[in-house]
Amino acid sequence: MSAFRKHTLDSAPEAAQPILRNALRGYGFVPNLYAAMAEAPSLLEGYTTLSEILAKADLSETERQIILMTNNRLNSCAYCMAAHTTLSQMGGVPDDVIEALRNDTPIADNKLEALRQVAIAVNQQRGWLTPEQVDAFLAAGYSRQTLLEVILATALKTLSNYTNHLAETELDPAFVANSWAGDTLKAAE
């Protein structure tokens, strides 16, 4: 397969350049994911816009990361697992939650585990949850709004995980300390 270009501010299509500049200001570097997505400015814009919308959802940082990291693991995305481990650490997500997500083990907090389980179901069942799964989620203390926000976060991860698979995105130095080689990685098969 031909390698995807890792765009810089100079090589990126004009429509992608403002987004890359914003990333540079915000992160201090242009993440390789963004550099790959820049090949299709509409994808990069869609991803960053959806990220901004998800940040406005009625979810805590821990809840957002549970959904995102669960999808990263299910989709076997080593890049996003490392990146979101780093972001989770920076965002104050408890260490035991991060470890559970990286290792595919239950989260000790029952409500957060219910969120992890519904994120798994949404991904694996393509949104076809059973009435029992929905009822269990609601009984754990979540709302129908939250269930729909799980779909929003799942859509975001589809964009980044699939891009990383196709572009074989190299891990940024900022995320290397949290590299992940989970047992579901396609490359390990």
Tab-separated table of C-alpha atoms in Angstrom:
chain	number	residue	atom	x	y	z
A	1	MET	CA	0.000	0.000	0.000
A	2	SER	CA	1.245	3.464	-0.822
A	3	ALA	CA	2.070	5.512	2.230
A	4	PHE	CA	-0.126	8.426	3.153
A	5	ARG	CA	1.552	11.778	3.329
A	6	LYS	CA	2.150	13.277	6.747
A	7	HIS	CA	1.339	16.893	5.962
A	8	THR	CA	3.030	19.894	7.480
A	9	LEU	CA	1.667	23.417	7.660
A	10	ASP	CA	3.442	24.096	4.362
A	11	SER	CA	2.366	20.976	2.470
A	12	ALA	CA	-1.231	20.715	3.665
A	13	PRO	CA	-4.079	21.746	1.388
A	14	GLU	CA	-5.086	25.345	2.044
A	15	ALA	CA	-8.387	24.381	3.694
A	16	ALA	CA	-6.553	22.241	6.268
A	17	GLN	CA	-3.920	24.812	7.207
A	18	PRO	CA	-5.999	26.838	9.722
A	19	ILE	CA	-6.938	23.637	11.569
A	20	LEU	CA	-3.313	22.530	11.692
A	21	ARG	CA	-2.273	25.973	12.979
A	22	ASN	CA	-4.905	25.714	15.732
A	23	ALA	CA	-3.622	22.264	16.652
A	24	LEU	CA	-0.067	23.591	16.826
A	25	ARG	CA	-1.203	26.396	19.146
A	26	GLY	CA	-3.257	24.053	21.319
A	27	TYR	CA	-0.964	21.019	21.554
A	28	GLY	CA	2.417	22.584	20.851
A	29	PHE	CA	2.758	20.227	17.865
A	30	VAL	CA	0.644	18.971	14.978
A	31	PRO	CA	-0.492	15.452	15.916
A	32	ASN	CA	0.300	12.883	13.249
A	33	LEU	CA	-3.406	12.024	13.098
A	34	TYR	CA	-4.150	15.598	12.006
A	35	ALA	CA	-1.205	15.514	9.583
A	36	ALA	CA	-2.709	12.417	7.948
A	37	MET	CA	-6.271	13.748	7.958
A	38	ALA	CA	-5.086	16.976	6.305
A	39	GLU	CA	-5.012	15.099	2.986
A	40	ALA	CA	-8.822	15.422	3.108
A	41	PRO	CA	-9.550	18.812	4.701
A	42	SER	CA	-13.236	17.922	5.045
A	43	LEU	CA	-12.322	14.887	7.171
A	44	LEU	CA	-10.019	16.976	9.359
A	45	GLU	CA	-12.690	19.642	9.776
A	46	GLY	CA	-15.339	17.028	10.518
A	47	TYR	CA	-13.151	15.353	13.125
A	48	THR	CA	-12.157	18.559	14.916
A	49	THR	CA	-15.699	19.943	14.805
A	50	LEU	CA	-17.155	16.712	16.161
A	51	SER	CA	-14.508	16.764	18.920
A	52	GLU	CA	-15.620	20.263	19.887
A	53	ILE	CA	-19.261	19.181	19.912
A	54	LEU	CA	-18.477	16.145	22.068
A	55	ALA	CA	-16.727	18.437	24.564
A	56	LYS	CA	-20.096	20.208	25.003
A	57	ALA	CA	-21.962	16.962	25.724
A	58	ASP	CA	-23.383	16.293	29.165
A	59	LEU	CA	-20.522	13.919	29.990
A	60	SER	CA	-17.647	14.271	32.428
A	61	GLU	CA	-14.093	13.987	31.131
A	62	THR	CA	-13.912	10.497	32.626
A	63	GLU	CA	-17.144	9.460	30.917
A	64	ARG	CA	-15.983	10.840	27.551
A	65	GLN	CA	-12.693	8.995	27.813
A	66	ILE	CA	-14.437	5.748	28.787
A	67	ILE	CA	-16.439	5.852	25.569
A	68	LEU	CA	-13.513	6.978	23.420
A	69	MET	CA	-10.980	4.517	24.821
A	70	THR	CA	-13.468	1.643	24.692
A	71	ASN	CA	-13.940	2.316	20.984
A	72	ASN	CA	-10.188	2.668	20.470
A	73	ARG	CA	-9.662	-0.765	22.005
A	74	LEU	CA	-12.520	-2.400	20.116
A	75	ASN	CA	-11.269	-0.877	16.861
A	76	SER	CA	-7.664	-1.909	17.664
A	77	CYS	CA	-6.271	1.606	17.327
A	78	ALA	CA	-2.866	1.744	19.018
A	79	TYR	CA	-2.385	5.410	18.105
A	80	CYS	CA	-5.624	6.545	19.746
A	81	MET	CA	-5.151	4.297	22.785
A	82	ALA	CA	-1.795	5.957	23.460
A	83	ALA	CA	-3.108	9.459	22.714
A	84	HIS	CA	-6.220	9.065	24.856
A	85	THR	CA	-4.258	7.505	27.694
A	86	THR	CA	-2.163	10.670	27.715
A	87	LEU	CA	-5.230	12.914	27.443
A	88	SER	CA	-6.965	10.949	30.211
A	89	GLN	CA	-3.986	11.383	32.505
A	90	MET	CA	-3.910	15.115	31.754
A	91	GLY	CA	-7.688	15.336	32.264
A	92	GLY	CA	-7.680	13.757	35.708
A	93	VAL	CA	-9.257	10.417	34.788
A	94	PRO	CA	-8.515	8.032	37.677
A	95	ASP	CA	-5.586	5.682	37.053
A	96	ASP	CA	-7.654	2.574	37.811
A	97	VAL	CA	-10.183	3.583	35.141
A	98	ILE	CA	-7.433	4.147	32.576
A	99	GLU	CA	-5.889	0.762	33.357
A	100	ALA	CA	-9.259	-0.999	33.104
A	101	LEU	CA	-9.855	0.580	29.695
A	102	ARG	CA	-6.401	-0.324	28.406
A	103	ASN	CA	-6.649	-3.896	29.705
A	104	ASP	CA	-10.321	-4.581	28.937
A	105	THR	CA	-11.211	-5.264	32.544
A	106	PRO	CA	-14.277	-4.075	34.469
A	107	ILE	CA	-14.226	-0.623	36.028
A	108	ALA	CA	-14.751	-0.808	39.808
A	109	ASP	CA	-17.377	1.959	39.790
A	110	ASN	CA	-20.647	0.263	38.740
A	111	LYS	CA	-22.074	3.317	36.992
A	112	LEU	CA	-18.906	3.858	34.947
A	113	GLU	CA	-18.805	0.143	34.137
A	114	ALA	CA	-22.377	0.398	32.844
A	115	LEU	CA	-21.183	3.167	30.516
A	116	ARG	CA	-18.269	1.007	29.328
A	117	GLN	CA	-20.628	-1.892	28.687
A	118	VAL	CA	-23.062	0.208	26.661
A	119	ALA	CA	-20.153	1.670	24.652
A	120	ILE	CA	-19.073	-1.895	23.869
A	121	ALA	CA	-22.623	-2.823	22.863
A	122	VAL	CA	-23.093	0.241	20.644
A	123	ASN	CA	-19.835	-0.518	18.821
A	124	GLN	CA	-20.198	-4.283	18.508
A	125	GLN	CA	-23.934	-4.337	17.849
A	126	ARG	CA	-23.812	-1.315	15.524
A	127	GLY	CA	-26.373	0.497	17.682
A	128	TRP	CA	-28.835	-2.402	17.833
A	129	LEU	CA	-29.134	-2.513	21.613
A	130	THR	CA	-31.680	-4.767	23.219
A	131	PRO	CA	-34.398	-3.292	25.453
A	132	GLU	CA	-32.667	-5.037	28.375
A	133	GLN	CA	-29.354	-3.300	27.603
A	134	VAL	CA	-31.048	0.092	27.411
A	135	ASP	CA	-32.988	-0.549	30.638
A	136	ALA	CA	-29.809	-1.614	32.472
A	137	PHE	CA	-28.046	1.540	31.287
A	138	LEU	CA	-30.910	3.746	32.448
A	139	ALA	CA	-31.106	1.862	35.760
A	140	ALA	CA	-27.405	2.628	36.328
A	141	GLY	CA	-28.289	6.321	36.436
A	142	TYR	CA	-27.774	7.426	32.864
A	143	SER	CA	-30.295	9.040	30.517
A	144	ARG	CA	-31.417	8.553	26.950
A	145	GLN	CA	-29.432	11.700	26.148
A	146	THR	CA	-26.284	9.986	27.406
A	147	LEU	CA	-27.047	6.964	25.256
A	148	LEU	CA	-27.213	9.199	22.195
A	149	GLU	CA	-23.967	10.907	23.242
A	150	VAL	CA	-22.331	7.452	23.261
A	151	ILE	CA	-23.237	7.297	19.563
A	152	LEU	CA	-21.664	10.732	19.031
A	153	ALA	CA	-18.393	9.616	20.636
A	154	THR	CA	-18.469	6.339	18.709
A	155	ALA	CA	-18.810	8.267	15.441
A	156	LEU	CA	-15.820	10.426	16.385
A	157	LYS	CA	-13.713	7.326	17.006
A	158	THR	CA	-14.746	5.823	13.687
A	159	LEU	CA	-13.205	8.840	11.967
A	160	SER	CA	-9.902	8.726	13.834
A	161	ASN	CA	-9.484	4.964	14.272
A	162	TYR	CA	-10.200	4.176	10.630
A	163	THR	CA	-7.924	6.986	9.442
A	164	ASN	CA	-5.096	5.635	11.603
A	165	HIS	CA	-5.615	2.129	10.233
A	166	LEU	CA	-5.528	3.303	6.638
A	167	ALA	CA	-2.702	5.831	7.057
A	168	GLU	CA	-0.692	3.651	9.467
A	169	THR	CA	-0.229	6.752	11.597
A	170	GLU	CA	3.041	6.885	13.501
A	171	LEU	CA	2.820	7.576	17.217
A	172	ASP	CA	3.778	11.121	18.206
A	173	PRO	CA	6.648	11.454	20.703
A	174	ALA	CA	4.185	12.991	23.201
A	175	PHE	CA	2.252	9.694	23.306
A	176	VAL	CA	5.092	7.130	23.151
A	177	ALA	CA	5.235	6.686	26.937
A	178	ASN	CA	1.656	5.375	26.752
A	179	SER	CA	2.067	3.117	23.728
A	180	TRP	CA	-0.348	0.216	23.666
A	181	ALA	CA	-0.112	-3.219	22.153
A	182	GLY	CA	-3.403	-4.724	23.238
A	183	ASP	CA	-4.222	-8.303	22.454
A	184	THR	CA	-6.762	-7.188	19.842
A	185	LEU	CA	-4.292	-5.329	17.660
A	186	LYS	CA	-4.671	-6.383	14.047
A	187	ALA	CA	-0.914	-5.990	13.531
A	188	ALA	CA	-0.267	-8.644	16.174
A	189	GLU	CA	-2.433	-11.239	14.404
